[in-house]
């Protein structure tokens, strides 16, 4: 029971809260143990029988969320909200200059499916990485002295290829700013390598993930994260617009980049909670001027602490990842990552390394340098839009309760809504045709 308590509350639970967990388990022990007896394998895989039982039993999980988690969620969010609106201690009569520049720092996770044909050539671990090494050496790359698995062209920007679960070839890269010449040069050569391996039927494009340094994106303001999550939850068609159309519509893979609209039993509760966060934030905002409480006076460490606080609350109480039952894998320890926008690298967790980044999982792997740049451009415009709204003290809109799942939009609706969204951000929709044409090839109104 104590392990269950620690896992559900990220090890941040108050000991006084443990009593409520104990009383819940005592009250529903028959239902819990009935599930444990019926699902021994799932409970063993999960490493905690109580969590497994709650994932399996929809009604019991909902009861736990309402009877136990609701009060803890409210207490933590109100504490975080108070911290967000803390004024500079010595700011009486002073004007704190606003930092309104956004200079995002990106990190690439370029990911490719392995094609089984390659197993005939000595096995994927050796064969794929040997191809990468040989090709990059021909292009002039050097192996990094500090890590034999990485290569570099200039001694500053590094690319690290590796095999993930013997199913995917991935390239992780040094964090960079868009327009960095060293990064551009190296990434162009990675795409040249990838094109040749695709042509040889060794790999194919997979989902790909984009990381953005959390401090460069938010300036340490958790309200930026709140509005960012509101935007993706309210505009689920963006998941298909940016390249995952076939994976969502044909292969039912939305579980890898999940939204509230993909939930079954806890969808309405999740929407209710984010909207309560938004309502209480807007109420607090109405009494404050953003210039007074923007937090620019905090150190980077203090700003990051606020972002960590928000990320834990949002992931565990709104996205409710410890209790999700996703694609039947009750024992999967990585559930908190499988979100359209995952915040779990900011604080880290039992199985996720802390990188202080926001992970955007709904972009498919870019097919070339132009698409990679377009994703960077979209994210830059997205954060500029949100920061502009924060600095103008604009209230955050709520998530509509009837919001549709991404797979419920027609192809024409995805294209139409995405064009409007790009225009709202000040972007040219014509630039994004390589993405939109994947949704509806030849759609006449593009």
Tab-separated table of C-alpha atoms in Angstrom:
chain	number	residue	atom	x	y	z
A	1	UNK	CA	0.000	0.000	0.000
A	2	UNK	CA	2.803	2.435	0.789
A	3	UNK	CA	4.471	1.702	-2.559
A	4	UNK	CA	1.128	2.412	-4.225
A	5	UNK	CA	0.873	5.698	-2.310
A	6	UNK	CA	4.378	6.760	-3.357
A	7	UNK	CA	3.938	5.802	-7.003
A	8	UNK	CA	0.620	7.598	-7.409
A	9	UNK	CA	1.881	10.809	-5.794
A	10	UNK	CA	5.358	10.731	-7.356
A	11	UNK	CA	6.982	10.315	-3.968
A	12	UNK	CA	5.712	13.792	-3.070
A	13	UNK	CA	2.794	12.737	-0.906
A	14	UNK	CA	2.317	14.115	2.587
A	15	UNK	CA	2.354	11.436	5.240
A	16	UNK	CA	-0.934	12.826	6.542
A	17	UNK	CA	-2.469	11.881	3.174
A	18	UNK	CA	-1.527	8.230	3.569
A	19	UNK	CA	-4.456	7.685	5.921
A	20	UNK	CA	-6.952	8.436	3.127
A	21	UNK	CA	-5.280	5.865	0.876
A	22	UNK	CA	-5.494	3.268	3.630
A	23	UNK	CA	-9.169	3.988	4.246
A	24	UNK	CA	-9.953	3.673	0.521
A	25	UNK	CA	-8.187	0.307	0.296
A	26	UNK	CA	-9.955	-0.948	3.392
A	27	UNK	CA	-13.349	0.200	2.072
A	28	UNK	CA	-12.877	-1.470	-1.336
A	29	UNK	CA	-10.572	-4.354	-0.435
A	30	UNK	CA	-12.992	-7.008	-1.708
A	31	UNK	CA	-13.264	-5.394	-5.162
A	32	UNK	CA	-9.494	-4.820	-5.295
A	33	UNK	CA	-8.578	-8.371	-4.385
A	34	UNK	CA	-11.165	-9.814	-6.748
A	35	UNK	CA	-9.370	-8.010	-9.587
A	36	UNK	CA	-5.948	-9.099	-8.334
A	37	UNK	CA	-7.019	-12.764	-8.212
A	38	UNK	CA	-8.544	-12.601	-11.717
A	39	UNK	CA	-5.573	-10.811	-13.285
A	40	UNK	CA	-2.469	-12.257	-11.656
A	41	UNK	CA	-0.255	-11.759	-14.727
A	42	UNK	CA	-1.169	-8.099	-15.217
A	43	UNK	CA	-0.664	-7.400	-11.513
A	44	UNK	CA	2.769	-9.012	-11.528
A	45	UNK	CA	3.808	-7.059	-14.631
A	46	UNK	CA	2.677	-3.800	-13.084
A	47	UNK	CA	4.814	-4.454	-9.984
A	48	UNK	CA	2.012	-3.086	-7.847
A	49	UNK	CA	-1.197	-5.071	-7.609
A	50	UNK	CA	-3.330	-2.150	-6.412
A	51	UNK	CA	-2.402	0.053	-9.385
A	52	UNK	CA	-3.016	-2.851	-11.746
A	53	UNK	CA	-6.430	-3.539	-10.201
A	54	UNK	CA	-7.453	0.116	-10.585
A	55	UNK	CA	-6.337	0.194	-14.218
A	56	UNK	CA	-8.346	-2.911	-14.985
A	57	UNK	CA	-11.558	-1.880	-13.211
A	58	UNK	CA	-12.971	1.307	-14.769
A	59	UNK	CA	-15.570	1.918	-12.055
A	60	UNK	CA	-13.101	1.421	-9.212
A	61	UNK	CA	-10.554	3.694	-10.904
A	62	UNK	CA	-13.109	6.479	-11.270
A	63	UNK	CA	-14.144	6.083	-7.635
A	64	UNK	CA	-10.532	6.362	-6.503
A	65	UNK	CA	-9.999	9.467	-8.633
A	66	UNK	CA	-13.016	11.181	-7.134
A	67	UNK	CA	-12.783	10.042	-3.501
A	68	UNK	CA	-9.029	10.241	-2.979
A	69	UNK	CA	-7.265	12.172	-5.738
A	70	UNK	CA	-9.636	15.128	-6.127
A	71	UNK	CA	-8.775	16.784	-2.813
A	72	UNK	CA	-5.059	16.270	-3.351
A	73	UNK	CA	-5.260	17.749	-6.836
A	74	UNK	CA	-7.102	20.847	-5.596
A	75	UNK	CA	-4.707	21.412	-2.707
A	76	UNK	CA	-1.610	21.144	-4.901
A	77	UNK	CA	-2.953	23.319	-7.689
A	78	UNK	CA	-4.046	26.120	-5.359
A	79	UNK	CA	-0.596	26.062	-3.750
A	80	UNK	CA	1.030	26.228	-7.213
A	81	UNK	CA	-1.311	29.013	-8.275
A	82	UNK	CA	-0.361	31.045	-5.210
A	83	UNK	CA	3.331	30.608	-6.107
A	84	UNK	CA	2.686	31.633	-9.715
A	85	UNK	CA	1.301	35.001	-8.611
A	86	UNK	CA	4.016	35.746	-6.092
A	87	UNK	CA	5.289	39.304	-6.388
A	88	UNK	CA	8.949	40.290	-6.217
A	89	UNK	CA	9.627	40.904	-2.500
A	90	UNK	CA	11.262	44.302	-3.010
A	91	UNK	CA	9.205	45.366	-6.017
A	92	UNK	CA	7.058	48.016	-4.326
A	93	UNK	CA	6.717	50.851	-6.814
A	94	UNK	CA	9.154	49.176	-9.223
A	95	UNK	CA	8.482	48.105	-12.787
A	96	UNK	CA	10.025	44.734	-13.637
A	97	UNK	CA	11.170	44.832	-17.287
A	98	UNK	CA	9.467	42.132	-19.344
A	99	UNK	CA	11.481	39.626	-21.311
A	100	UNK	CA	9.336	39.045	-24.382
A	101	UNK	CA	11.968	37.429	-26.611
A	102	UNK	CA	11.516	33.763	-27.473
A	103	UNK	CA	14.658	31.935	-28.572
A	104	UNK	CA	13.755	28.260	-28.479
A	105	UNK	CA	16.393	25.607	-28.005
A	106	UNK	CA	15.479	22.392	-29.856
A	107	UNK	CA	16.460	18.773	-29.466
A	108	UNK	CA	15.844	16.122	-32.116
A	109	UNK	CA	14.751	12.528	-31.723
A	110	UNK	CA	14.684	11.316	-35.309
A	111	UNK	CA	13.133	7.849	-35.281
A	112	UNK	CA	12.814	5.217	-38.017
A	113	UNK	CA	11.131	1.823	-38.157
A	114	UNK	CA	13.475	-1.080	-38.858
A	115	UNK	CA	12.478	-3.249	-41.792
A	116	UNK	CA	12.923	-6.943	-40.985
A	117	UNK	CA	14.734	-7.632	-44.261
A	118	UNK	CA	17.877	-6.222	-42.665
A	119	UNK	CA	18.040	-9.099	-40.166
A	120	UNK	CA	19.378	-11.240	-43.034
A	121	UNK	CA	22.475	-9.036	-43.080
A	122	UNK	CA	23.920	-9.868	-39.694
A	123	UNK	CA	21.295	-8.566	-37.296
A	124	UNK	CA	20.065	-5.032	-36.677
A	125	UNK	CA	22.364	-4.055	-33.802
A	126	UNK	CA	25.479	-4.538	-35.900
A	127	UNK	CA	24.202	-3.948	-39.408
A	128	UNK	CA	22.311	-0.673	-39.019
A	129	UNK	CA	24.864	1.078	-36.860
A	130	UNK	CA	27.699	-0.071	-39.126
A	131	UNK	CA	25.924	1.453	-42.138
A	132	UNK	CA	25.482	4.737	-40.257
A	133	UNK	CA	29.128	4.828	-39.161
A	134	UNK	CA	30.521	4.019	-42.612
A	135	UNK	CA	28.270	6.526	-44.388
A	136	UNK	CA	29.063	9.362	-41.987
A	137	UNK	CA	32.798	8.702	-42.237
A	138	UNK	CA	32.542	8.954	-46.037
A	139	UNK	CA	30.898	12.350	-45.576
A	140	UNK	CA	33.735	13.538	-43.346
A	141	UNK	CA	32.396	12.892	-39.842
A	142	UNK	CA	34.609	11.992	-36.899
A	143	UNK	CA	33.688	9.748	-34.010
A	144	UNK	CA	33.373	11.719	-30.792
A	145	UNK	CA	36.322	11.097	-28.500
A	146	UNK	CA	34.101	11.211	-25.415
A	147	UNK	CA	31.570	8.723	-26.753
A	148	UNK	CA	32.389	6.216	-29.480
A	149	UNK	CA	28.711	5.985	-30.396
A	150	UNK	CA	28.442	9.628	-31.469
A	151	UNK	CA	29.823	11.463	-34.495
A	152	UNK	CA	30.494	15.088	-35.282
A	153	UNK	CA	31.619	17.231	-38.211
A	154	UNK	CA	32.775	20.296	-36.306
A	155	UNK	CA	33.467	19.162	-32.763
A	156	UNK	CA	30.446	21.092	-31.431
A	157	UNK	CA	27.262	19.475	-32.792
A	158	UNK	CA	26.974	15.734	-32.135
A	159	UNK	CA	24.656	13.075	-33.502
A	160	UNK	CA	24.185	9.796	-31.626
A	161	UNK	CA	22.610	6.841	-33.465
A	162	UNK	CA	21.303	3.883	-31.477
A	163	UNK	CA	18.855	0.982	-31.683
A	164	UNK	CA	15.736	1.302	-29.543
A	165	UNK	CA	14.273	-2.071	-28.483
A	166	UNK	CA	15.723	-3.530	-31.733
A	167	UNK	CA	12.665	-2.030	-33.468
A	168	UNK	CA	13.717	1.532	-34.261
A	169	UNK	CA	16.833	3.332	-35.420
A	170	UNK	CA	17.074	6.669	-33.621
A	171	UNK	CA	19.292	9.713	-33.902
A	172	UNK	CA	19.611	11.983	-30.876
A	173	UNK	CA	21.315	15.334	-31.380
A	174	UNK	CA	22.968	18.119	-29.437
A	175	UNK	CA	20.464	20.848	-28.428
A	176	UNK	CA	20.568	23.722	-30.901
A	177	UNK	CA	18.934	26.998	-31.912
A	178	UNK	CA	17.184	27.167	-35.274
A	179	UNK	CA	19.569	28.587	-37.847
A	180	UNK	CA	22.706	27.186	-36.207
A	181	UNK	CA	25.000	26.488	-39.181
A	182	UNK	CA	26.779	23.538	-37.539
A	183	UNK	CA	23.460	21.877	-36.698
A	184	UNK	CA	22.103	22.497	-40.204
A	185	UNK	CA	25.157	20.935	-41.828
A	186	UNK	CA	25.090	17.802	-39.670
A	187	UNK	CA	21.324	17.290	-39.925
A	188	UNK	CA	21.410	17.658	-43.718
A	189	UNK	CA	23.911	14.804	-43.825
A	190	UNK	CA	21.763	12.700	-41.498
A	191	UNK	CA	18.835	13.134	-43.898
A	192	UNK	CA	21.097	12.155	-46.802
A	193	UNK	CA	21.980	8.955	-44.952
A	194	UNK	CA	18.342	8.280	-44.074
A	195	UNK	CA	17.227	8.747	-47.689
A	196	UNK	CA	19.744	6.158	-48.862
A	197	UNK	CA	18.673	3.653	-46.195
A	198	UNK	CA	14.992	4.149	-47.060
A	199	UNK	CA	15.827	3.652	-50.747
A	200	UNK	CA	17.566	0.373	-49.815
A	201	UNK	CA	14.424	-0.700	-47.903
A	202	UNK	CA	16.226	-0.874	-44.574
A	203	UNK	CA	14.170	1.673	-42.628
A	204	UNK	CA	11.006	3.750	-42.893
A	205	UNK	CA	9.819	6.939	-41.198
A	206	UNK	CA	8.389	6.548	-37.713
A	207	UNK	CA	6.886	9.046	-35.288
A	208	UNK	CA	9.895	11.141	-34.299
A	209	UNK	CA	9.818	13.405	-31.248
A	210	UNK	CA	10.796	17.030	-30.816
A	211	UNK	CA	12.197	18.344	-27.539
A	212	UNK	CA	12.167	22.024	-26.587
A	213	UNK	CA	14.088	23.437	-23.651
A	214	UNK	CA	11.407	24.310	-21.098
A	215	UNK	CA	13.000	27.524	-19.820
A	216	UNK	CA	13.585	28.970	-23.298
A	217	UNK	CA	9.957	28.210	-24.164
A	218	UNK	CA	8.208	29.408	-21.005
A	219	UNK	CA	10.560	31.858	-19.229
A	220	UNK	CA	9.626	29.809	-16.164
A	221	UNK	CA	5.923	30.681	-16.298
A	222	UNK	CA	3.726	27.578	-15.717
A	223	UNK	CA	0.752	29.430	-17.257
A	224	UNK	CA	2.460	29.006	-20.643
A	225	UNK	CA	2.357	25.235	-20.140
A	226	UNK	CA	-1.290	25.404	-19.082
A	227	UNK	CA	-2.275	27.347	-22.187
A	228	UNK	CA	-0.124	25.110	-24.403
A	229	UNK	CA	-1.953	22.015	-23.138
A	230	UNK	CA	-5.282	23.774	-23.584
A	231	UNK	CA	-4.405	24.489	-27.217
A	232	UNK	CA	-3.553	20.903	-28.142
A	233	UNK	CA	-6.498	19.435	-26.223
A	234	UNK	CA	-8.903	21.805	-27.988
A	235	UNK	CA	-7.441	21.294	-31.469
A	236	UNK	CA	-6.867	17.558	-31.699
A	237	UNK	CA	-6.840	17.627	-35.517
A	238	UNK	CA	-3.257	18.952	-35.263
A	239	UNK	CA	-2.116	15.415	-34.421
A	240	UNK	CA	-3.142	14.294	-37.898
A	241	UNK	CA	-2.102	17.486	-39.654
A	242	UNK	CA	1.523	17.035	-38.655
A	243	UNK	CA	1.988	13.667	-40.213
A	244	UNK	CA	0.366	10.986	-38.091
A	245	UNK	CA	-2.812	10.812	-40.154
A	246	UNK	CA	-2.439	7.215	-41.358
A	247	UNK	CA	-1.133	6.000	-38.019
A	248	UNK	CA	-4.155	7.412	-36.197
A	249	UNK	CA	-6.876	6.645	-38.747
A	250	UNK	CA	-5.668	3.276	-40.087
A	251	UNK	CA	-3.478	1.849	-37.357
A	252	UNK	CA	-5.209	3.210	-34.241
A	253	UNK	CA	-1.917	4.487	-32.863
A	254	UNK	CA	-3.224	7.549	-31.052
A	255	UNK	CA	-2.135	5.868	-27.802
A	256	UNK	CA	1.438	6.967	-28.522
A	257	UNK	CA	0.445	10.655	-28.437
A	258	UNK	CA	-2.648	10.657	-26.306
A	259	UNK	CA	-5.233	13.415	-25.671
A	260	UNK	CA	-8.239	13.636	-23.355
A	261	UNK	CA	-10.476	12.978	-26.355
A	262	UNK	CA	-8.832	9.559	-26.701
A	263	UNK	CA	-9.800	8.592	-23.136
A	264	UNK	CA	-12.781	6.395	-22.510
A	265	UNK	CA	-13.905	6.509	-18.883
A	266	UNK	CA	-11.846	9.469	-17.588
A	267	UNK	CA	-12.217	11.920	-20.456
A	268	UNK	CA	-14.830	14.167	-18.847
A	269	UNK	CA	-13.016	14.162	-15.511
A	270	UNK	CA	-9.771	15.231	-17.199
A	271	UNK	CA	-11.516	18.069	-19.048
A	272	UNK	CA	-13.288	19.115	-15.854
A	273	UNK	CA	-9.944	19.344	-14.037
A	274	UNK	CA	-8.036	21.332	-16.659
A	275	UNK	CA	-10.977	23.725	-16.964
A	276	UNK	CA	-11.027	24.203	-13.186
A	277	UNK	CA	-7.306	25.020	-13.326
A	278	UNK	CA	-8.014	27.520	-16.105
A	279	UNK	CA	-10.956	29.086	-14.262
A	280	UNK	CA	-9.006	29.555	-11.033
A	281	UNK	CA	-6.025	30.936	-12.989
A	282	UNK	CA	-8.250	33.427	-14.826
A	283	UNK	CA	-9.856	34.511	-11.563
A	284	UNK	CA	-6.430	35.151	-10.042
A	285	UNK	CA	-5.222	36.868	-13.217
A	286	UNK	CA	-8.078	39.369	-13.097
A	287	UNK	CA	-6.645	40.844	-9.898
A	288	UNK	CA	-3.028	41.101	-11.086
A	289	UNK	CA	-0.975	42.820	-13.744
A	290	UNK	CA	1.306	40.403	-15.551
A	291	UNK	CA	4.188	42.891	-15.344
A	292	UNK	CA	4.142	42.631	-11.548
A	293	UNK	CA	4.138	38.819	-11.307
A	294	UNK	CA	5.858	37.712	-14.538
A	295	UNK	CA	8.695	36.068	-12.562
A	296	UNK	CA	11.594	37.445	-14.608
A	297	UNK	CA	13.290	38.291	-11.306
A	298	UNK	CA	13.562	34.608	-10.343
A	299	UNK	CA	16.730	32.584	-10.923
A	300	UNK	CA	16.619	29.829	-13.570
A	301	UNK	CA	16.652	27.242	-10.786
A	302	UNK	CA	13.633	28.866	-9.115
A	303	UNK	CA	11.795	29.075	-12.432
A	304	UNK	CA	12.491	25.419	-13.122
A	305	UNK	CA	11.124	24.478	-9.699
A	306	UNK	CA	7.805	26.137	-10.642
A	307	UNK	CA	7.710	24.240	-13.938
A	308	UNK	CA	8.442	20.955	-12.139
A	309	UNK	CA	5.628	21.640	-9.692
A	310	UNK	CA	3.187	22.232	-12.545
A	311	UNK	CA	4.370	19.217	-14.575
A	312	UNK	CA	3.789	16.828	-11.672
A	313	UNK	CA	0.321	18.190	-10.946
A	314	UNK	CA	-0.751	18.150	-14.573
A	315	UNK	CA	0.579	14.714	-15.443
A	316	UNK	CA	-0.662	12.946	-12.348
A	317	UNK	CA	-3.963	14.640	-11.625
A	318	UNK	CA	-5.178	15.856	-15.027
A	319	UNK	CA	-3.643	13.468	-17.532
A	320	UNK	CA	-3.838	10.869	-14.728
A	321	UNK	CA	-1.105	8.770	-16.270
A	322	UNK	CA	-0.460	6.483	-13.277
A	323	UNK	CA	-3.968	5.093	-13.640
A	324	UNK	CA	-4.518	5.036	-17.373
A	325	UNK	CA	-5.420	1.773	-19.007
A	326	UNK	CA	-3.787	2.176	-22.397
A	327	UNK	CA	-3.861	-0.432	-25.170
A	328	UNK	CA	-4.068	-3.244	-22.627
A	329	UNK	CA	-0.556	-2.736	-21.241
A	330	UNK	CA	-1.423	-2.408	-17.580
A	331	UNK	CA	2.181	-3.103	-16.619
A	332	UNK	CA	3.738	-0.451	-18.834
A	333	UNK	CA	5.866	1.872	-16.707
A	334	UNK	CA	6.209	4.529	-19.406
A	335	UNK	CA	2.574	5.651	-19.540
A	336	UNK	CA	3.358	9.189	-18.468
A	337	UNK	CA	5.388	9.723	-21.661
A	338	UNK	CA	2.599	8.752	-24.035
A	339	UNK	CA	0.958	12.144	-24.385
A	340	UNK	CA	0.691	14.474	-27.353
A	341	UNK	CA	2.744	16.916	-25.282
A	342	UNK	CA	4.574	15.232	-22.425
A	343	UNK	CA	5.891	17.304	-19.526
A	344	UNK	CA	7.507	14.440	-17.676
A	345	UNK	CA	11.091	15.165	-18.705
A	346	UNK	CA	10.871	18.435	-16.751
A	347	UNK	CA	10.777	16.784	-13.291
A	348	UNK	CA	11.769	13.283	-14.397
A	349	UNK	CA	10.222	10.185	-12.881
A	350	UNK	CA	11.010	6.649	-11.836
A	351	UNK	CA	11.694	5.639	-15.443
A	352	UNK	CA	12.119	8.978	-17.261
A	353	UNK	CA	15.346	10.950	-17.099
A	354	UNK	CA	14.991	14.633	-16.170
A	355	UNK	CA	16.057	16.821	-19.113
A	356	UNK	CA	14.018	19.969	-18.358
A	357	UNK	CA	12.415	19.716	-21.791
A	358	UNK	CA	8.888	19.698	-23.189
A	359	UNK	CA	8.496	16.636	-25.419
A	360	UNK	CA	6.244	17.047	-28.453
A	361	UNK	CA	5.266	13.542	-29.502
A	362	UNK	CA	2.595	14.342	-32.088
A	363	UNK	CA	4.968	15.370	-34.885
A	364	UNK	CA	5.917	12.566	-37.232
A	365	UNK	CA	9.571	12.238	-38.100
A	366	UNK	CA	10.379	14.998	-40.627
A	367	UNK	CA	11.251	13.628	-44.050
A	368	UNK	CA	13.810	16.313	-44.863
A	369	UNK	CA	15.457	19.442	-43.558
A	370	UNK	CA	12.623	21.631	-44.843
A	371	UNK	CA	10.023	19.773	-42.776
A	372	UNK	CA	12.250	19.896	-39.700
A	373	UNK	CA	12.506	23.677	-40.141
A	374	UNK	CA	8.736	23.979	-40.591
A	375	UNK	CA	8.138	22.198	-37.281
A	376	UNK	CA	10.620	24.554	-35.614
A	377	UNK	CA	8.813	27.499	-37.212
A	378	UNK	CA	5.433	26.260	-35.979
A	379	UNK	CA	6.700	25.865	-32.411
A	380	UNK	CA	8.344	29.296	-32.462
A	381	UNK	CA	5.076	30.904	-33.628
A	382	UNK	CA	3.057	28.857	-31.106
A	383	UNK	CA	5.061	30.025	-28.117
A	384	UNK	CA	5.167	33.619	-29.373
A	385	UNK	CA	1.365	33.541	-29.653
A	386	UNK	CA	0.977	32.210	-26.097
A	387	UNK	CA	3.524	34.623	-24.610
A	388	UNK	CA	1.820	37.543	-26.320
A	389	UNK	CA	-1.491	36.518	-24.749
A	390	UNK	CA	0.111	36.167	-21.311
A	391	UNK	CA	1.704	39.613	-21.526
A	392	UNK	CA	-1.617	41.147	-22.482
A	393	UNK	CA	-3.299	39.502	-19.481
A	394	UNK	CA	-5.630	37.555	-21.768
A	395	UNK	CA	-7.693	34.910	-19.928
A	396	UNK	CA	-7.126	31.323	-21.056
A	397	UNK	CA	-10.087	29.724	-22.831
A	398	UNK	CA	-11.508	26.456	-21.534
A	399	UNK	CA	-11.434	23.106	-23.328
A	400	UNK	CA	-14.857	22.396	-24.899
A	401	UNK	CA	-16.520	19.402	-23.250
A	402	UNK	CA	-17.638	18.096	-26.624
A	403	UNK	CA	-14.173	18.248	-28.192
A	404	UNK	CA	-13.680	15.580	-30.853
A	405	UNK	CA	-10.965	12.959	-30.945
A	406	UNK	CA	-8.474	13.474	-33.751
A	407	UNK	CA	-9.710	10.388	-35.609
A	408	UNK	CA	-13.282	11.748	-35.673
A	409	UNK	CA	-12.435	14.624	-38.028
A	410	UNK	CA	-12.812	14.115	-41.764
A	411	UNK	CA	-9.719	14.718	-43.884
A	412	UNK	CA	-11.288	17.905	-45.226
A	413	UNK	CA	-11.976	19.143	-41.688
A	414	UNK	CA	-8.382	18.471	-40.624
A	415	UNK	CA	-7.041	20.475	-43.559
A	416	UNK	CA	-9.577	23.294	-43.149
A	417	UNK	CA	-9.054	23.733	-39.396
A	418	UNK	CA	-5.278	23.465	-39.681
A	419	UNK	CA	-5.146	26.175	-42.337
A	420	UNK	CA	-7.142	28.454	-40.041
A	421	UNK	CA	-4.893	27.613	-37.088
A	422	UNK	CA	-1.701	28.323	-39.029
A	423	UNK	CA	-3.118	31.662	-40.138
A	424	UNK	CA	-3.983	32.505	-36.525
A	425	UNK	CA	-0.307	32.005	-35.676
A	426	UNK	CA	0.764	34.246	-38.550
A	427	UNK	CA	2.109	31.357	-40.644
A	428	UNK	CA	1.606	30.679	-44.345
A	429	UNK	CA	-0.420	27.445	-44.808
A	430	UNK	CA	1.097	26.955	-48.275
A	431	UNK	CA	4.435	26.233	-46.582
A	432	UNK	CA	2.883	23.221	-44.842
A	433	UNK	CA	1.510	21.420	-47.885
A	434	UNK	CA	3.963	18.529	-47.497
A	435	UNK	CA	2.197	17.757	-44.200
A	436	UNK	CA	-1.370	18.570	-45.244
A	437	UNK	CA	-1.139	16.625	-48.497
A	438	UNK	CA	-0.510	13.508	-46.419
A	439	UNK	CA	-3.938	14.008	-44.831
A	440	UNK	CA	-5.823	14.405	-48.061
A	441	UNK	CA	-3.734	13.960	-51.189
A	442	UNK	CA	-4.851	16.210	-53.963
A	443	UNK	CA	-7.516	17.923	-51.847
A	444	UNK	CA	-8.664	20.645	-54.263
A	445	UNK	CA	-8.952	23.461	-51.731
A	446	UNK	CA	-5.319	23.264	-50.633
